[in-house]
Coordinates of C-alpha atoms in Angstrom, one line a residue:
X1 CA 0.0 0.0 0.0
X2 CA 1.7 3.3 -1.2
X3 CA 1.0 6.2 1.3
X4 CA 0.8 9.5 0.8
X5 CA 2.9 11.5 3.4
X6 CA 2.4 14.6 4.5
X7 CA 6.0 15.9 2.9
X8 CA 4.6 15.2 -0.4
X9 CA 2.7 18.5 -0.8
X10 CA 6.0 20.9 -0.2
X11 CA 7.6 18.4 -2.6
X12 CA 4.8 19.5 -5.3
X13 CA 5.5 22.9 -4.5
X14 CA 9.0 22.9 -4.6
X15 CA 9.0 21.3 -8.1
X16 CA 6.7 23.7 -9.7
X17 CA 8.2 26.6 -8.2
X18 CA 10.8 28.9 -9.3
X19 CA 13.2 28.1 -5.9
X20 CA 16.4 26.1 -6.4
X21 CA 17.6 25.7 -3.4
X22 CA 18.5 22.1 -2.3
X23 CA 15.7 20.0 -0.5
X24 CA 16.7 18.2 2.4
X25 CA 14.3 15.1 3.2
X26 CA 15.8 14.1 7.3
X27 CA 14.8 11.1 9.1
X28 CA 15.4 7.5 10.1
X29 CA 16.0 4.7 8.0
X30 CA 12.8 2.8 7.2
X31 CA 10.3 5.5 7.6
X32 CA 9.5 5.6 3.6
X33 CA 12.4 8.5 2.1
X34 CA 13.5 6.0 0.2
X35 CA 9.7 4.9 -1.4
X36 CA 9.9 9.0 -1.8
X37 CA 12.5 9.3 -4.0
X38 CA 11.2 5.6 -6.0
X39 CA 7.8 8.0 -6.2
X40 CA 9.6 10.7 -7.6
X41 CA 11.9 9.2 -9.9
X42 CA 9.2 7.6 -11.5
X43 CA 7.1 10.6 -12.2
X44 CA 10.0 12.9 -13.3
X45 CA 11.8 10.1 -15.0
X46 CA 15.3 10.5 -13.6
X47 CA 17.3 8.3 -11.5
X48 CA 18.1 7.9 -7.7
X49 CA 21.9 8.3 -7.0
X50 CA 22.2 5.9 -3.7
X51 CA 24.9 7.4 -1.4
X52 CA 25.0 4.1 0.1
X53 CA 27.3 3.2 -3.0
X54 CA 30.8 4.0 -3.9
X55 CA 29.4 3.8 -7.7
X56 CA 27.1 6.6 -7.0
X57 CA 29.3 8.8 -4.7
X58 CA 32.1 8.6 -7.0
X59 CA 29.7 10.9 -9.6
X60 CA 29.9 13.5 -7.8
X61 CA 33.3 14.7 -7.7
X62 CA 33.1 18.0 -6.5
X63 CA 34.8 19.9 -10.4
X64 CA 32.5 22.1 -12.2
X65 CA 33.3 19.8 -15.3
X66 CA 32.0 16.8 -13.7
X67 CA 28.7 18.7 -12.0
X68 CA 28.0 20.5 -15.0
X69 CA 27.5 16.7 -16.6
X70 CA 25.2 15.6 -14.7
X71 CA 23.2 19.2 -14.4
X72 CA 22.9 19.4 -18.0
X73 CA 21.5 15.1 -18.2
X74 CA 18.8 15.4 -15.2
X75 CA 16.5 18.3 -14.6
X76 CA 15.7 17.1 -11.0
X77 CA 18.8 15.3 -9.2
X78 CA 17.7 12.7 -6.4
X79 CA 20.1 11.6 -3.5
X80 CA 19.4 9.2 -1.2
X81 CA 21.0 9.0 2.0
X82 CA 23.2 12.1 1.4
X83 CA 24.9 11.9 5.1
X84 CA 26.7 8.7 3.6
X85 CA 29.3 10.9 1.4
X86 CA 29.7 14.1 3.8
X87 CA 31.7 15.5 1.3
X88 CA 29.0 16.0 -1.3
X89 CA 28.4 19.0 -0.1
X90 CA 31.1 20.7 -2.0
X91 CA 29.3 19.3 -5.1
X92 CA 25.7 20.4 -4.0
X93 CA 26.8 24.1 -3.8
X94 CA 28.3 23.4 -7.1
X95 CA 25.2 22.3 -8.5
X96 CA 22.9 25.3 -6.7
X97 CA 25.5 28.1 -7.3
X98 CA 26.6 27.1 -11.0
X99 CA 23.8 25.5 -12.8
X100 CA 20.7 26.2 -10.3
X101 CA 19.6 22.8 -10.7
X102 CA 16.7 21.4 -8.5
X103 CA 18.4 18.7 -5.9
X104 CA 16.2 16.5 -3.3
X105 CA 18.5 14.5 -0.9
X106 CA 17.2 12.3 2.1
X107 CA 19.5 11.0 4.8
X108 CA 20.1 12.2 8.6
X109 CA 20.7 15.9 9.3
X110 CA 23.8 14.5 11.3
X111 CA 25.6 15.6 7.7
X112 CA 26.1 18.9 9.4
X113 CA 28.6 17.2 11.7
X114 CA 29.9 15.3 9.5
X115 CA 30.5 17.6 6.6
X116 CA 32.2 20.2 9.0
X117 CA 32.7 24.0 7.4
X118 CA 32.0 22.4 4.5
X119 CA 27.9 22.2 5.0
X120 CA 28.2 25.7 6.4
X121 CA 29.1 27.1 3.1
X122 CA 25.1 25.4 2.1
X123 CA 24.0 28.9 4.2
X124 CA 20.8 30.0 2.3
X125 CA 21.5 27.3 -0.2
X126 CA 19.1 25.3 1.4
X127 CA 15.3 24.1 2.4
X128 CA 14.7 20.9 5.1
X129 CA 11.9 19.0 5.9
X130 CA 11.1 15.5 7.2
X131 CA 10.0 11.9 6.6
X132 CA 9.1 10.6 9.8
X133 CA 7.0 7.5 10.7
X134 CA 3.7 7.6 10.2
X135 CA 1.7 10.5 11.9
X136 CA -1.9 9.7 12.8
X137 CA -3.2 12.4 10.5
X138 CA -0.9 11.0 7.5
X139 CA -3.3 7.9 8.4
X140 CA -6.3 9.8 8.5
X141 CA -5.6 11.3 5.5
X142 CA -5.0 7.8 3.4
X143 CA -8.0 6.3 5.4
X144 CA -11.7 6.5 4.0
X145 CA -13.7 6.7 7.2
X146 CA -17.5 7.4 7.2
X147 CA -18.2 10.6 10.2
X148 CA -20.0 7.6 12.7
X149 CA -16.8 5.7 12.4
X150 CA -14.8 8.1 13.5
X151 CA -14.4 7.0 17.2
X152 CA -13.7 3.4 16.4
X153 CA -10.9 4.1 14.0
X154 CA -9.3 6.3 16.4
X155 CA -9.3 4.0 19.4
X156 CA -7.9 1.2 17.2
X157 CA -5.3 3.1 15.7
X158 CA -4.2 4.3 19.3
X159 CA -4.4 0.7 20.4
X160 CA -1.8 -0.6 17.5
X161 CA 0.6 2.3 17.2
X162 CA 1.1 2.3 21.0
X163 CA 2.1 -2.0 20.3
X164 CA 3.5 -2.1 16.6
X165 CA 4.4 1.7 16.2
X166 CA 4.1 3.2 13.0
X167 CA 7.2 2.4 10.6
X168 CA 5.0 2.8 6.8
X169 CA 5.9 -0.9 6.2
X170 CA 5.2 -2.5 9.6
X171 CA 1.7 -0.6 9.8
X172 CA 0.7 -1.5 6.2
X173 CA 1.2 -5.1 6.7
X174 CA -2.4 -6.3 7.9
X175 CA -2.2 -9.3 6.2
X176 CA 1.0 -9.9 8.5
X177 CA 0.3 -12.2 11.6
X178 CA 1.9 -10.4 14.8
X179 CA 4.8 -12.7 15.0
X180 CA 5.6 -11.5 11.8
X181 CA 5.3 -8.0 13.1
X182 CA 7.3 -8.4 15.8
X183 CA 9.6 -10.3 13.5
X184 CA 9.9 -7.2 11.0
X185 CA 10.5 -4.8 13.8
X186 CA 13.5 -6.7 15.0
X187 CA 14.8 -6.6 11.7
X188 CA 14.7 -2.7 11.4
X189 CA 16.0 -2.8 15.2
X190 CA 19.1 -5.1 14.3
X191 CA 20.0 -4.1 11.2
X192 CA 18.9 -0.5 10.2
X193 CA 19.1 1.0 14.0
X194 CA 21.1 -0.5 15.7
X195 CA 24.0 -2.1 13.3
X196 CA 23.5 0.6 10.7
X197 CA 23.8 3.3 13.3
X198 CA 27.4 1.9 15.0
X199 CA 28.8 1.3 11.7
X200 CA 28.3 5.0 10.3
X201 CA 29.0 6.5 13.3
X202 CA 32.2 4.1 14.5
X203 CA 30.5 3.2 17.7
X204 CA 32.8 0.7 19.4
X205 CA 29.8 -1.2 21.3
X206 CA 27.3 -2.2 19.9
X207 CA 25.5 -4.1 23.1
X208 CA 26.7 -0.5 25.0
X209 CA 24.1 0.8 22.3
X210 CA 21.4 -1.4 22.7
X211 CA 22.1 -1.5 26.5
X212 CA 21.8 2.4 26.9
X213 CA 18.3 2.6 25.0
X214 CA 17.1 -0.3 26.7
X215 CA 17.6 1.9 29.8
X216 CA 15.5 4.4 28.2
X217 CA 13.0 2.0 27.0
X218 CA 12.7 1.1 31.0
X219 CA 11.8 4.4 32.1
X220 CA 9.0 6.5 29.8
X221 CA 7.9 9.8 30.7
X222 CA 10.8 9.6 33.9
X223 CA 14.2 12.3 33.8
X224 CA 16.8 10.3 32.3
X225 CA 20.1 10.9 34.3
X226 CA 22.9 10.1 31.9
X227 CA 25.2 9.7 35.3
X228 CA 22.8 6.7 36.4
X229 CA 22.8 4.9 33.2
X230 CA 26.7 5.1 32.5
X231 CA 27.3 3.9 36.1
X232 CA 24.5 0.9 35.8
X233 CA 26.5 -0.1 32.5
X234 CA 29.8 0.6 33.9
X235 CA 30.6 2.7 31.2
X236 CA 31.9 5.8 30.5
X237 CA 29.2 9.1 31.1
X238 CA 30.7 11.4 27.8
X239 CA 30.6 8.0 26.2
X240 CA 26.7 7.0 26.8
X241 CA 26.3 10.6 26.6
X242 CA 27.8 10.8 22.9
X243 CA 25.6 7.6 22.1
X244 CA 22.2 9.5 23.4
X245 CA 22.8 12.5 21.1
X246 CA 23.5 10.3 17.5
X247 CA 20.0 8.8 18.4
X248 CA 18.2 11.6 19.3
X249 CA 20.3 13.2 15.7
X250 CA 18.9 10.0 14.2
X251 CA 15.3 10.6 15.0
X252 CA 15.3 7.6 17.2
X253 CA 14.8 9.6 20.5
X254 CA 13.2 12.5 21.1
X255 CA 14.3 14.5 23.9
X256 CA 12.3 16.8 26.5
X257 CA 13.6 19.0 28.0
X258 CA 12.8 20.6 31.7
X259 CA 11.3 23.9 30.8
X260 CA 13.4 26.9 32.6
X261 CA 12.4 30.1 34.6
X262 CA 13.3 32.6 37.1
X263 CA 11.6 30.9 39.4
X264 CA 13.6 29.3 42.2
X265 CA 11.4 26.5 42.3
X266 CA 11.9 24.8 38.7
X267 CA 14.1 21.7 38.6
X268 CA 15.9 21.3 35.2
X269 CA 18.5 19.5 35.8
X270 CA 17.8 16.1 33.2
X271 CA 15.6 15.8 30.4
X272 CA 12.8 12.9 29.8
X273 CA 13.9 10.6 26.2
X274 CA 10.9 9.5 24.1
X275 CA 10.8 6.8 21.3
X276 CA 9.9 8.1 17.7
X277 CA 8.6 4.5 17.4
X278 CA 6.9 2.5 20.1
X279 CA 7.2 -0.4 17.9
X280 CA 11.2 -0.3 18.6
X281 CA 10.6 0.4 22.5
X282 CA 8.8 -2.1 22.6
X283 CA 11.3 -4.9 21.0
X284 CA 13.6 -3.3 23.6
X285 CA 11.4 -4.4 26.5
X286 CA 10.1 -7.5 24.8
X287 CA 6.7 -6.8 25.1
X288 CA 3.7 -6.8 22.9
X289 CA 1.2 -7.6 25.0
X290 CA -2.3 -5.3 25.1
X291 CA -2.1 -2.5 26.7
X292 CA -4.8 -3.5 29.3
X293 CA -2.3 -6.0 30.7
X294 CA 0.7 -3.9 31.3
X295 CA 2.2 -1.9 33.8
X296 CA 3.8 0.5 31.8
X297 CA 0.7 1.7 29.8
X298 CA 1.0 5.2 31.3
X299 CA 4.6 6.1 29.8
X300 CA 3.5 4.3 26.7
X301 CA 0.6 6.6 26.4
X302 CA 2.5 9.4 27.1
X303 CA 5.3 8.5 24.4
X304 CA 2.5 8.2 22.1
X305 CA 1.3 11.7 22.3
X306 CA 5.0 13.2 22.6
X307 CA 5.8 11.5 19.6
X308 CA 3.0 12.2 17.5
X309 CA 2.8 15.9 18.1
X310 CA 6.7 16.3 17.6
X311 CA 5.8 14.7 14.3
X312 CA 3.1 17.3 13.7
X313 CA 5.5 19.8 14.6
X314 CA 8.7 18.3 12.6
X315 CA 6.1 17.6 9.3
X316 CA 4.3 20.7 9.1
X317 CA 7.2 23.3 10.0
X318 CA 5.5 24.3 13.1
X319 CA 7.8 26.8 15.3
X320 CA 7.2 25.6 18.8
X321 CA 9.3 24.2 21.3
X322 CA 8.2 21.4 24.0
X323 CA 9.2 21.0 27.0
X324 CA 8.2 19.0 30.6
X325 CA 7.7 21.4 33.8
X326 CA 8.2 20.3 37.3
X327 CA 8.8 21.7 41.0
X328 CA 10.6 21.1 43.6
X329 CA 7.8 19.5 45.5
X330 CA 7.3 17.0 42.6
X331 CA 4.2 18.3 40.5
X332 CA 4.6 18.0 37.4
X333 CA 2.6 19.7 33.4
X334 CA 3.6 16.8 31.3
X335 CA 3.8 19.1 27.9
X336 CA 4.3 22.8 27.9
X337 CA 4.3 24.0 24.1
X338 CA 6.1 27.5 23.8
X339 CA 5.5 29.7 20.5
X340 CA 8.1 32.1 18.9
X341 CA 5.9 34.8 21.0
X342 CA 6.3 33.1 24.2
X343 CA 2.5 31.8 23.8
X344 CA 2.3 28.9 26.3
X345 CA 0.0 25.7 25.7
X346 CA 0.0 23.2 29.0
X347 CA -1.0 19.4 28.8
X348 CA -1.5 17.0 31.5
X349 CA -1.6 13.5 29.6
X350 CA -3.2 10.5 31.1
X351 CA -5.1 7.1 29.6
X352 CA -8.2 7.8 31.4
X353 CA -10.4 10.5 31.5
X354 CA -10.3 11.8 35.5
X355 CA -10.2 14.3 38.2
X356 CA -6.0 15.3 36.7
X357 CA -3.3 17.3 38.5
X358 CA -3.1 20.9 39.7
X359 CA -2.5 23.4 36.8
X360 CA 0.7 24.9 38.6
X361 CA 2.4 26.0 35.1
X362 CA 3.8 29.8 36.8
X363 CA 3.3 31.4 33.5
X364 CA 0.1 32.5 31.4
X365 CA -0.7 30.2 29.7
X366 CA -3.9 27.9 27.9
X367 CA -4.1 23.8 29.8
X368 CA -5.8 20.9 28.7
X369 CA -5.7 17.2 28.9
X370 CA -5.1 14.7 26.7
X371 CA -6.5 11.2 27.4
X372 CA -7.5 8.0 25.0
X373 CA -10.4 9.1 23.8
X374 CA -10.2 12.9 22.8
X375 CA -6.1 12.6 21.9
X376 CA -6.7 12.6 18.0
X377 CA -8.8 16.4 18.4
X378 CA -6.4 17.6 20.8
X379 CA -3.2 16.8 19.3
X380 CA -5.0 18.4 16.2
X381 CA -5.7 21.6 18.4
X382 CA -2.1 22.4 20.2
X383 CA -0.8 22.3 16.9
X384 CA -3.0 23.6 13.9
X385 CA -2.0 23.7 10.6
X386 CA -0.2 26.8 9.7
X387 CA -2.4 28.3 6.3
X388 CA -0.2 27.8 2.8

């Protein structure tokens, strides 16, 4: 089944338009850049130059000679994972500056690290967007579902994101049994997370890797002390510290931070790690049981709506940064949504729909709650679609 994502519209725009900059497509492995490009390469005609590959990489050879060949052979040039050859980035201003042809690239923004000075010469050169997994409103949106239905597909979409996550090709396969599933996600875990990740990146420990975000895994919607971890591992803290960053520059984690003011009372001192994908948390813990029958349904919940309203921020360009608030005496806003205006949005999120916590967020501010059964609307309402 061939989804449309959310991207796909920008894409349109940006090939009808007069803009040349290059389009950056960021995101994991696995969540559909690559079907992106296939999509687009079919429609345009023109091939995908795999990064991946020595054959490919060795194409691009950053002379004006060389570029200007394959400039004046392809009007739109597709890369896919670009981070793979950081020096490509000489050839990509090449390509923008000299011959103002249209490039689309996917890969992991971590080629800003990689290519050094060199990706910081890309200044204005440049437009980004995402590929993420599935969003609940990308599902929506490929989903035909009559007005009195409405209810039912949204509880049983909550129940199987929150147990098979939403990777495009472990969602789509309902003929799969959920062995099979579970099967598929340890495949993506093993080899496109978890080996791919160590081997790019020259990660000496691979079970270190897997160790750290089984950690995390343990301990949704709790402040992750990168102190406690290293010293339960007996490892190294700038080490496990350095591993924590390339996943959360991986779109594997997501981190929240402890939202910061002049108030004495705040405590900011760690930040809380989310899962893009409950799918891979959940091969981390080795659990796919219902919901109903675990202990941890809370911070799976709560992971849930994390993820999917970073994904509505990350797909639709929102500008708002989230954070977790807490005080000393322990009360907690689970969300806190600040605006380039320093607009504040509060959330308490829980499964159930009951008398919640205090509203102690010192700042003014808007606060609602977010349970199972209104979570699709209110996701939909913290962060509305900014008007093309």
């Amino acid at each position: 089944m061939m989804l449309r994502r959310a991207i796909e519209n920008r894409l349109e725009s940006y090939l009808k338009g007069d803009n040349h900059k290059i389009f950056f497509i960021w995101g994991p492995r696995r969540s559909g850049k690559t079907t992106l490009l296939k999509k687009l390469s079919t429609s345009l005609s023109v091939p995908v130059f795999n990064f991946d590959l020595e054959s490919d990489t060795e194409k691009f050879i950053p002379r004006r000679e060389v570029m200007e060949k394959i400039a004046s052979e392809h009007k739109v040039i597709l890369i896919d994972e670009v981070q793979s050859h950081p020096k490509s980035t000489v050839a990509l201003k090449i390509l923008h500056d000299e011959f103002k042809v249209k490039v689309i690239a996917t890969g992991s923004s971590e080629l800003r690290q990689k290519s050094g000075e060199d990706f910081d010469t890309l200044a204005g050169r440049f437009t980004e967007s995402f590929c993420l997994p599935l969003s609940i409103t990308e599902i929506a949106d490929n989903t035909q579902i009559l007005s009195y239905d409405k209810s039912v597909f949204e509880h049983d979409l909550l129940q199987k994101l929150q147990i098979f996550g939403a990777y495009p090709e472990v969602y789509t396969k309902d003929e799969f049994s959920n062995t099979e599933k579970i099967e598929l996600l340890q495949n993506i875990f093993d080899t496109y997370i978890l080996k791919d990740i160590t081997q790019i990146y020259d990660l000496k420990n691979e079970k270190l890797a897997k160790d750290i975000l089984t950690k995390i895994a343990l301990q949704l919607g709790s402040e992750v002390s990168i102190r406690e971890i290293a010293n339960s591992l007996q490892a190294n803290v700038s080490t496990v510290s350095n591993y924590i960053e390339i996943f959360i520059k991986n779109y594997i984690l997501i981190p929240l931070p402890s939202f910061k003011t002049n108030l004495r009372r705040a405590v900011s001192e760690n930040r809380k790690l989310f899962f893009y994908d409950l799918g891979i948390r959940n091969i981390l813990v080795k659990d796919f049981r219902e919901l109903d029958l675990r202990p941890d349904k809370g911070g799976v919940f709560e992971n849930f709506i994390i993820s999917e309203i970073e994904k509505r921020r990350k797909n639709l360009y929102i500008n708002q940064n989230m954070y977790f608030y807490r005080e000393y005496g322990g009360q907690e806003v689970d969300l806190v949504l600040e605006d380039y205006y320093k607009n504040y949005n509060c959330a308490e999120i829980k499964i159930s729909e009951k008398i919640g916590k205090k509203d102690i967020f010192p700042l003014p501010h808007t606060f609602t709650t977010i349970y199972s059964k209104n979570y699709f609307d209110k996701i939909l309402k913290l962060l509305p679609a900014i008007p093309s």
